[in-house]
CSV table of C-alpha atoms in Angstrom, one decimal:
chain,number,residue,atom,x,y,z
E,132,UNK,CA,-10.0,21.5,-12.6
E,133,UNK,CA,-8.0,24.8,-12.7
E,134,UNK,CA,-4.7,24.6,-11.1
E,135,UNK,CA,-4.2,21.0,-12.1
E,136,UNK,CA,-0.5,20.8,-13.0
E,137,UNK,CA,1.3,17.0,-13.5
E,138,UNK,CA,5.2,16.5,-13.0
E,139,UNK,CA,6.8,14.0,-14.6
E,140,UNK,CA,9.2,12.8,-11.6
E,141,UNK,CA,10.7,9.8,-13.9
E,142,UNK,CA,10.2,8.3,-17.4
E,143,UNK,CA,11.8,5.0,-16.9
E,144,UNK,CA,9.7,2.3,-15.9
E,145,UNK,CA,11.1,-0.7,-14.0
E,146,UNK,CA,10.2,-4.0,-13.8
E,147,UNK,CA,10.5,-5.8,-10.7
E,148,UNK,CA,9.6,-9.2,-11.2
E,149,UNK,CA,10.0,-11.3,-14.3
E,150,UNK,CA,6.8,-13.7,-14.4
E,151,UNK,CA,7.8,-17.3,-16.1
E,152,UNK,CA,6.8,-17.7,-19.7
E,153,UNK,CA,3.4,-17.3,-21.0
E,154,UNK,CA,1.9,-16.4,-17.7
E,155,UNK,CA,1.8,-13.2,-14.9
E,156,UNK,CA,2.5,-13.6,-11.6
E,157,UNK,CA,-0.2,-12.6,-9.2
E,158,UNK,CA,0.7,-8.6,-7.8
E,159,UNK,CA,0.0,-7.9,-4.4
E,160,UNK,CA,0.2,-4.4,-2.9
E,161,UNK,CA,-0.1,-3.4,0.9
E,162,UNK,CA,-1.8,-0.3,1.3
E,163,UNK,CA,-1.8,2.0,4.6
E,164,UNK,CA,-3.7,5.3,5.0
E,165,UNK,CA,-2.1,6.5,8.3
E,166,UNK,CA,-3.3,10.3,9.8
E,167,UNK,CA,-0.2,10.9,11.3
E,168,UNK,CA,-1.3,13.8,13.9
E,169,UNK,CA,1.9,15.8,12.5
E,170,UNK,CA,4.1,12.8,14.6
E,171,UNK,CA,2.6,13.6,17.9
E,172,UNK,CA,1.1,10.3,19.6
E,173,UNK,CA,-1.5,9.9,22.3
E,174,UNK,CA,1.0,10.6,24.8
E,175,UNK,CA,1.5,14.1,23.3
E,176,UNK,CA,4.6,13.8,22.9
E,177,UNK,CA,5.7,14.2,19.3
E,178,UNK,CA,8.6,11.5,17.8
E,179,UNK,CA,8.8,10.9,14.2
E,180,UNK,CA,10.7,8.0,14.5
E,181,UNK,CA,8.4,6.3,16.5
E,182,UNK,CA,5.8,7.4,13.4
E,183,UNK,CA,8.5,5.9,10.5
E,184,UNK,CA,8.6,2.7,13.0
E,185,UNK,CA,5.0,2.1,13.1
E,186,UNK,CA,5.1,2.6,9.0
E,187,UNK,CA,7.8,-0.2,9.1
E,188,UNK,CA,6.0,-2.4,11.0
E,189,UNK,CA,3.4,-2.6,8.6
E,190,UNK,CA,5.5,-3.9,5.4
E,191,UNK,CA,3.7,-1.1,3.2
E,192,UNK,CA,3.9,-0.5,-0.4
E,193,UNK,CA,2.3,2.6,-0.9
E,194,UNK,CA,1.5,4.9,2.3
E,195,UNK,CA,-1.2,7.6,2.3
E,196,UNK,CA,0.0,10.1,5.1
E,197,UNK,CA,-2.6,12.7,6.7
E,198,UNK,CA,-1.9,15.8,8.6
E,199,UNK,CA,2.0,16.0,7.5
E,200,UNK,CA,4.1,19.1,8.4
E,201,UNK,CA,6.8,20.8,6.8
E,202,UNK,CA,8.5,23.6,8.7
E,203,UNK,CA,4.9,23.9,9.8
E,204,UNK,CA,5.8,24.9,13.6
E,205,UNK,CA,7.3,24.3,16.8
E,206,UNK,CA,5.1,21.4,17.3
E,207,UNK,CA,7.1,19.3,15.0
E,208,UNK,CA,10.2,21.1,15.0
E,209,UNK,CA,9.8,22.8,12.2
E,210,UNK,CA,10.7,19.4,10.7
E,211,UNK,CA,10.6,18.3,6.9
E,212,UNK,CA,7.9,15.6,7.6
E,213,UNK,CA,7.3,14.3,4.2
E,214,UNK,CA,11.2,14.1,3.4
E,215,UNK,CA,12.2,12.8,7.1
E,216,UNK,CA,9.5,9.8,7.4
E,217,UNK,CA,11.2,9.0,3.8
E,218,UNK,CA,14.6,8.9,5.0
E,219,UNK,CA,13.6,6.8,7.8
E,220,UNK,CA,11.5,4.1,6.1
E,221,UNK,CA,13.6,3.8,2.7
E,222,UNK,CA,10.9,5.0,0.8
E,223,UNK,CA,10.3,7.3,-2.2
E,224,UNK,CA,8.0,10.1,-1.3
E,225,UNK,CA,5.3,12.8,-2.9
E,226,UNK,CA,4.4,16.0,-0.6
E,227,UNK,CA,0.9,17.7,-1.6
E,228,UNK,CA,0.5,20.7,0.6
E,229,UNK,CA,-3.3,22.3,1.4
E,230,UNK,CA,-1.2,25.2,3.1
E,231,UNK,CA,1.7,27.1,2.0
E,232,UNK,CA,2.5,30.2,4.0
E,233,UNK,CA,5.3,33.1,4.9
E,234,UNK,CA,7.9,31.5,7.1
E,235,UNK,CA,7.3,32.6,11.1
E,236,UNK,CA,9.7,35.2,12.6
E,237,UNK,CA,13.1,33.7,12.5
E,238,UNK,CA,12.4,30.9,10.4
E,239,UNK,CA,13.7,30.8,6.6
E,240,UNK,CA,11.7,28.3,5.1
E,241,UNK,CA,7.8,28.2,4.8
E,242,UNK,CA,5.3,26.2,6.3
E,243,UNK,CA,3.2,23.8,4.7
E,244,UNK,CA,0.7,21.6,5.6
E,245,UNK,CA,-0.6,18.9,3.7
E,246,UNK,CA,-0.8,15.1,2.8
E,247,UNK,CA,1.8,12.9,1.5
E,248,UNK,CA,2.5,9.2,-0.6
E,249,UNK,CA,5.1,6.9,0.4
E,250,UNK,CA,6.3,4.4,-1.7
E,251,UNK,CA,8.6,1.2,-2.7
E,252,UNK,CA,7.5,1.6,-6.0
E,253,UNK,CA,8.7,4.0,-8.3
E,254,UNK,CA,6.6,7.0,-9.1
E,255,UNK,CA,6.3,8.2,-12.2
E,256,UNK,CA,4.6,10.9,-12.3
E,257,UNK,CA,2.1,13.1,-9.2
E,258,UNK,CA,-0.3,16.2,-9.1
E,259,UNK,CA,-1.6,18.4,-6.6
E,260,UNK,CA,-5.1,18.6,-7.0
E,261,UNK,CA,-7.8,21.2,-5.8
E,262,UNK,CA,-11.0,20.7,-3.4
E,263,UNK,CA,-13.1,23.1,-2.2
E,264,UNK,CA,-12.2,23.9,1.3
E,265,UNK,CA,-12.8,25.7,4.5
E,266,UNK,CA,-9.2,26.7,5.5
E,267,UNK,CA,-8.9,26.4,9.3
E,268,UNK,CA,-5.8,29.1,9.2
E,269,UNK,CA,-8.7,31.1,8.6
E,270,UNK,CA,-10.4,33.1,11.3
E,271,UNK,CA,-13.6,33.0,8.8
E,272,UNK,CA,-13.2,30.9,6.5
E,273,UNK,CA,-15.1,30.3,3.5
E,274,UNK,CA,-15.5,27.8,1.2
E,275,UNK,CA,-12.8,28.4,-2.0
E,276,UNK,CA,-10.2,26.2,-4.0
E,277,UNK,CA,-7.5,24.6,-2.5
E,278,UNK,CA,-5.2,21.9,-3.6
E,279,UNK,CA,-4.0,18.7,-1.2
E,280,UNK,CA,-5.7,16.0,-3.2
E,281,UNK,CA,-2.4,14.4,-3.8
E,282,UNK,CA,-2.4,11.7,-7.3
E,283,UNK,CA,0.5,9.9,-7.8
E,284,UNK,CA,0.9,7.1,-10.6
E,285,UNK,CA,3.2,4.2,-9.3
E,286,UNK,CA,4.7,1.5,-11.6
E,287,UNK,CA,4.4,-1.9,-10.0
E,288,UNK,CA,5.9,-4.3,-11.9
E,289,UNK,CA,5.5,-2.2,-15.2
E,290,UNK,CA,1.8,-1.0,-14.8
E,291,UNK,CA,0.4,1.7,-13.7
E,292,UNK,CA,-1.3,2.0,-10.5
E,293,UNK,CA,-3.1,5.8,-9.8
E,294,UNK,CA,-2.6,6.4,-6.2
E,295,UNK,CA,-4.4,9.2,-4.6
E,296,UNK,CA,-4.4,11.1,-0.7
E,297,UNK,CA,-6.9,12.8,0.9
E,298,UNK,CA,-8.1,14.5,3.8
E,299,UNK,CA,-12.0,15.6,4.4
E,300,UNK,CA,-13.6,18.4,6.4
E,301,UNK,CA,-13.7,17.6,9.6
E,302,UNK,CA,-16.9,19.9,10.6
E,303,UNK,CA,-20.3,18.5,11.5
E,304,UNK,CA,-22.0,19.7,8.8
E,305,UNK,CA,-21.7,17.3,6.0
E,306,UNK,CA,-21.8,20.3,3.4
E,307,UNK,CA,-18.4,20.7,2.7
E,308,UNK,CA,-17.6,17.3,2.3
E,309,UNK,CA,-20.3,16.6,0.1
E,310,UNK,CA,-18.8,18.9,-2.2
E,311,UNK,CA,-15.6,17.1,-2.0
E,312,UNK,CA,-17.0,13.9,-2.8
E,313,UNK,CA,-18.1,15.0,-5.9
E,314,UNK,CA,-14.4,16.8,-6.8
E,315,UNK,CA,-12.7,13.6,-5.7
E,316,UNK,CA,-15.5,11.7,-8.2
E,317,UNK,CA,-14.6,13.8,-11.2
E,318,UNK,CA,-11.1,13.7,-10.3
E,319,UNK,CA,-10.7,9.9,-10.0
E,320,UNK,CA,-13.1,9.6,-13.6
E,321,UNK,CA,-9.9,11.4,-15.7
E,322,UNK,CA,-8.1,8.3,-15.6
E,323,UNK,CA,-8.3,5.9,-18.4
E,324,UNK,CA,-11.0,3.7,-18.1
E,325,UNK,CA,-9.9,0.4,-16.4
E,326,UNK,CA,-7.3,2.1,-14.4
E,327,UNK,CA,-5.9,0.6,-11.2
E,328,UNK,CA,-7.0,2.8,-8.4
E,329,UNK,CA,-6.3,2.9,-5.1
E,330,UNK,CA,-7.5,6.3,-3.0
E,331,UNK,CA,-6.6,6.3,1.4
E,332,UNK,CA,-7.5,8.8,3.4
E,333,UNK,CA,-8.9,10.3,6.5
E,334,UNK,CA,-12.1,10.9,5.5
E,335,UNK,CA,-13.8,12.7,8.3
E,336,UNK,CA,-17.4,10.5,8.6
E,337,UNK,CA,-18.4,6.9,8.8
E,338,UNK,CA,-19.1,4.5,6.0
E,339,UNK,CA,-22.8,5.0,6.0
E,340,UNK,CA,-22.4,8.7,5.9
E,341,UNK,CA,-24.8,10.3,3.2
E,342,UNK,CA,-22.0,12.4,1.6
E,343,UNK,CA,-19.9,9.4,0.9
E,344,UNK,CA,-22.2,7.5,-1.1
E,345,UNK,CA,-21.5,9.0,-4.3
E,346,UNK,CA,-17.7,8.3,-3.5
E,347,UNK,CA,-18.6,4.6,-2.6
E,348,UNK,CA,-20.8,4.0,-5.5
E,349,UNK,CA,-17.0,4.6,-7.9
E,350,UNK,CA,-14.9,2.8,-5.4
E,351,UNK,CA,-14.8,-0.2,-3.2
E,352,UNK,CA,-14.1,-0.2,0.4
E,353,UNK,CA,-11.8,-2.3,0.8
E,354,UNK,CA,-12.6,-2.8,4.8
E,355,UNK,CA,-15.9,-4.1,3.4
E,356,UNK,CA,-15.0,-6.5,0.4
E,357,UNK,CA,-11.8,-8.2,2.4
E,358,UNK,CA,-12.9,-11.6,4.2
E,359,UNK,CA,-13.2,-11.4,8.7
E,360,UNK,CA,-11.9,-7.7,8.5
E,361,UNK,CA,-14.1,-7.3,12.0
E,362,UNK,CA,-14.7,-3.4,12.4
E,363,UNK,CA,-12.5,-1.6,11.3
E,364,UNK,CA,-12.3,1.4,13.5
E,365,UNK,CA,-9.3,4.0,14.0
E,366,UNK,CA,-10.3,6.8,16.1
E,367,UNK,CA,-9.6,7.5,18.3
E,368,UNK,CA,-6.5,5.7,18.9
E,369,UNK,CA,-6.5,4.8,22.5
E,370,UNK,CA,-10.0,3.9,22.4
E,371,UNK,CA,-11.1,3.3,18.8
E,372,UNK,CA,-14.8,4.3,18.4
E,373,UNK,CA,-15.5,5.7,15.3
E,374,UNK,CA,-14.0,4.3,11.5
E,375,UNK,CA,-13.4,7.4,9.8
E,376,UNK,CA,-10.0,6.0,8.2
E,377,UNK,CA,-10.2,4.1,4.4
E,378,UNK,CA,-8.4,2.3,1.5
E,379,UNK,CA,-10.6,2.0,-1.2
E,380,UNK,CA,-10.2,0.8,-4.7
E,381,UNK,CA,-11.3,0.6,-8.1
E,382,UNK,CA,-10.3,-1.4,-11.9
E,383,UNK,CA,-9.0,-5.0,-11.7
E,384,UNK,CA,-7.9,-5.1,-8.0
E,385,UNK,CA,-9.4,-6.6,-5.0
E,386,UNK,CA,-9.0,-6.9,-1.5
E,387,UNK,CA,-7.7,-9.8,0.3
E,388,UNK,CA,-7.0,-8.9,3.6
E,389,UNK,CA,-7.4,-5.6,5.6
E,390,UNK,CA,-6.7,-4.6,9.4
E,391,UNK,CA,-6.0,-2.0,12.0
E,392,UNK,CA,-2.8,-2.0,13.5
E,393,UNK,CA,-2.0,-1.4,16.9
E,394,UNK,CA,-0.2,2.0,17.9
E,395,UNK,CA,0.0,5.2,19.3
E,396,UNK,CA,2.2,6.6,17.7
E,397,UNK,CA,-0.5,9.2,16.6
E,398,UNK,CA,-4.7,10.3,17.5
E,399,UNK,CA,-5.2,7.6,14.9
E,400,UNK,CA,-4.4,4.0,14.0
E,401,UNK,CA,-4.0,3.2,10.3
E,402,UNK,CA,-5.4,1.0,8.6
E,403,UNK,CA,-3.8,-1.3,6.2
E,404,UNK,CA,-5.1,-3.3,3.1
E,405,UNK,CA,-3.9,-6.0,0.8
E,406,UNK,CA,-4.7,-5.8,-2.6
E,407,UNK,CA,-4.0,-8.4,-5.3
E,408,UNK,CA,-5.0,-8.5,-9.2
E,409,UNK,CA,-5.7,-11.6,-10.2
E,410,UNK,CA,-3.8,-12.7,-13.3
C-alpha cells in the first residue's frame, strides 16, 4: 500500500527464557485491546494514571491502545499519551497516529491522534499503515487514505510475533468498514506464511457483523475459541451492551483464556486474552 514505510527500532533479538535441552517451553502471551477514551473514564473526568493502573492490573504483554492523544487538546492536557502510559506501566511503546495537525494557538508541538502498542517484549521493528478513512476533523469528509493501522513485530523469546492496532469507522453504515476489512486482509497476508499474528482493536460492530466476515474468515476470535469466555461485551463501560472490542489471532497460536476486566477508567472495558503456542 502506498505510504507503507517500516522502521527498524532494534536489530538485537533477546532471548528471555532458555527452554531445557531438546525441548521448548510452552510461550504464553497476555493480550489486551483497551479503547482508552483519550484517559477520560465514565466519570468524565480524565486521569491517566488511573488508565496506566487498569493496564497494570491486567499483567499484559502486548497492549493494543485505541483513541490515544498526543498534544491532541485540552481534554488530555495536551499530554504525550503514548509516551506517558509507557512511563507509567514500564513498557516499551509504538505510537501510530491517524491525525497529525498544526499545533493550536500557543501550543508548540502538534497534535496527533491515533492508536498505540505497548509492550514487555522488545520490538523490533513497526509501520504505520494506511486505511481508507472518513476523517472526523473533517466538516465533509470523504473517504481517502489514511494511516493508523499500527504493525509492530515483537520478539518473544526469539520469534517473531506480528502485532497489529486498529480502530474501525464508527458510522452506521457498514460501507466504510467494509472497505477496511479488506485493507486490514491484504495487510495482515504480507507476512510470511505461518506467521504469529495477533491484531486488537476497537472494531466499531459486533461479531456477526457482515463486514467483518472476511476479517474473521483470516483470523480467529479469540473471545470465541477460548473455553467459558461468557459474552464478552465492552461497551459501554458502565453498562456493557454491545462487544465491539477484539483480540484475534492467526499461525500457530491459540487461545486459552479470555475476559473483560472490570473498570472505568475509560467509555470502554478491555478485553484481555491468553494466548499460548503449543510446543
Amino acid at each position: 500500500m502506498r505510504g507503507r514505510r517500516m522502521i527498524v527500532i532494534a536489530l538485537a533479538v533477546v532471548l528471555l527464557a532458555t527452554p531445557g535441552a531438546g525441548a521448548r517451553e510452552e510461550t504464553t502471551l497476555r493480550v489486551l485491546s483497551f479503547n482508552v477514551h483519550a484517559g477520560t473514564g465514565v466519570d468524565g473526568t480524565f486521569d491517566l494514571v488511573r488508565t496506566a493502573e487498569a493496564i497494570r492490573a491486567t499483567g499484559a504483554d502486548v497492549v493494543g491502545l485505541q483513541e490515544v492523544d498526543v498534544h491532541w487538546s485540552e481534554r488530555s492536557r495536551y499530554t504525550d499519551q503514548a509516551a506517558e502510559l509507557a512511563r507509567l506501566t514500564g513498557m516499551r511503546v509504538f505510537f501510530a497516529p491517524i491525525y497529525d495537525l498544526d499545533p493550536e494557538p500557543g501550543h508548540g508541538q502538534r497534535r496527533r491522534y491515533g492508536v498505540a502498542v505497548l509492550s514487555r517484549h522488545p520490538i523490533v521493528a513497526a509501520v504505520n499503515h494506511q486505511l481508507t478513512r472518513l476523517p472526523t476533523v473533517n466538516p465533509d469528509p470523504v473517504p481517502e487514505l489514511a494511516p493508523g493501522f499500527a504493525e509492530v513485530v515483537v520478539s518473544v523469546r526469539g520469534e517473531p510475533v506480528h502485532v497489529y492496532v486498529t480502530h474501525l469507522d464508527h458510522r452506521p453504515d457498514p460501507a466504510v468498514r467494509a472497505t477496511q476489512v479488506r485493507e486490514m486482509v491484504a495487510v495482515l497476508d504480507r507476512a510470511p506464511p505461518g506467521a504469529r499474528q495477533v491484531l486488537t482493536g476497537d472494531l466499531n460492530a459486533e461479531p456477526d457483523a457482515p463486514e467483518l466476515a472476511p476479517l474473521f474468515a483470516r483470523v480467529t476470535d479469540a473471545w470465541r475459541a477460548a473455553p467459558g469466555a461468557g459474552e464478552g461485551r465492552t461497551y459501554p463501560a458502565s453498562a456493557p451492551a454491545s462487544r465491539i472490542d477484539y483480540v484475534t489471532f492467526s499461525g500457530p497460536l491459540r487461545a486459552t483464556h479470555a475476559s473483560v476486566p472490570a473498570t472505568t477508567a475509560s467509555d470502554h472495558r478491555p478485553v484481555l486474552a491468553e494466548l499460548t503456542e503449543p510446543q
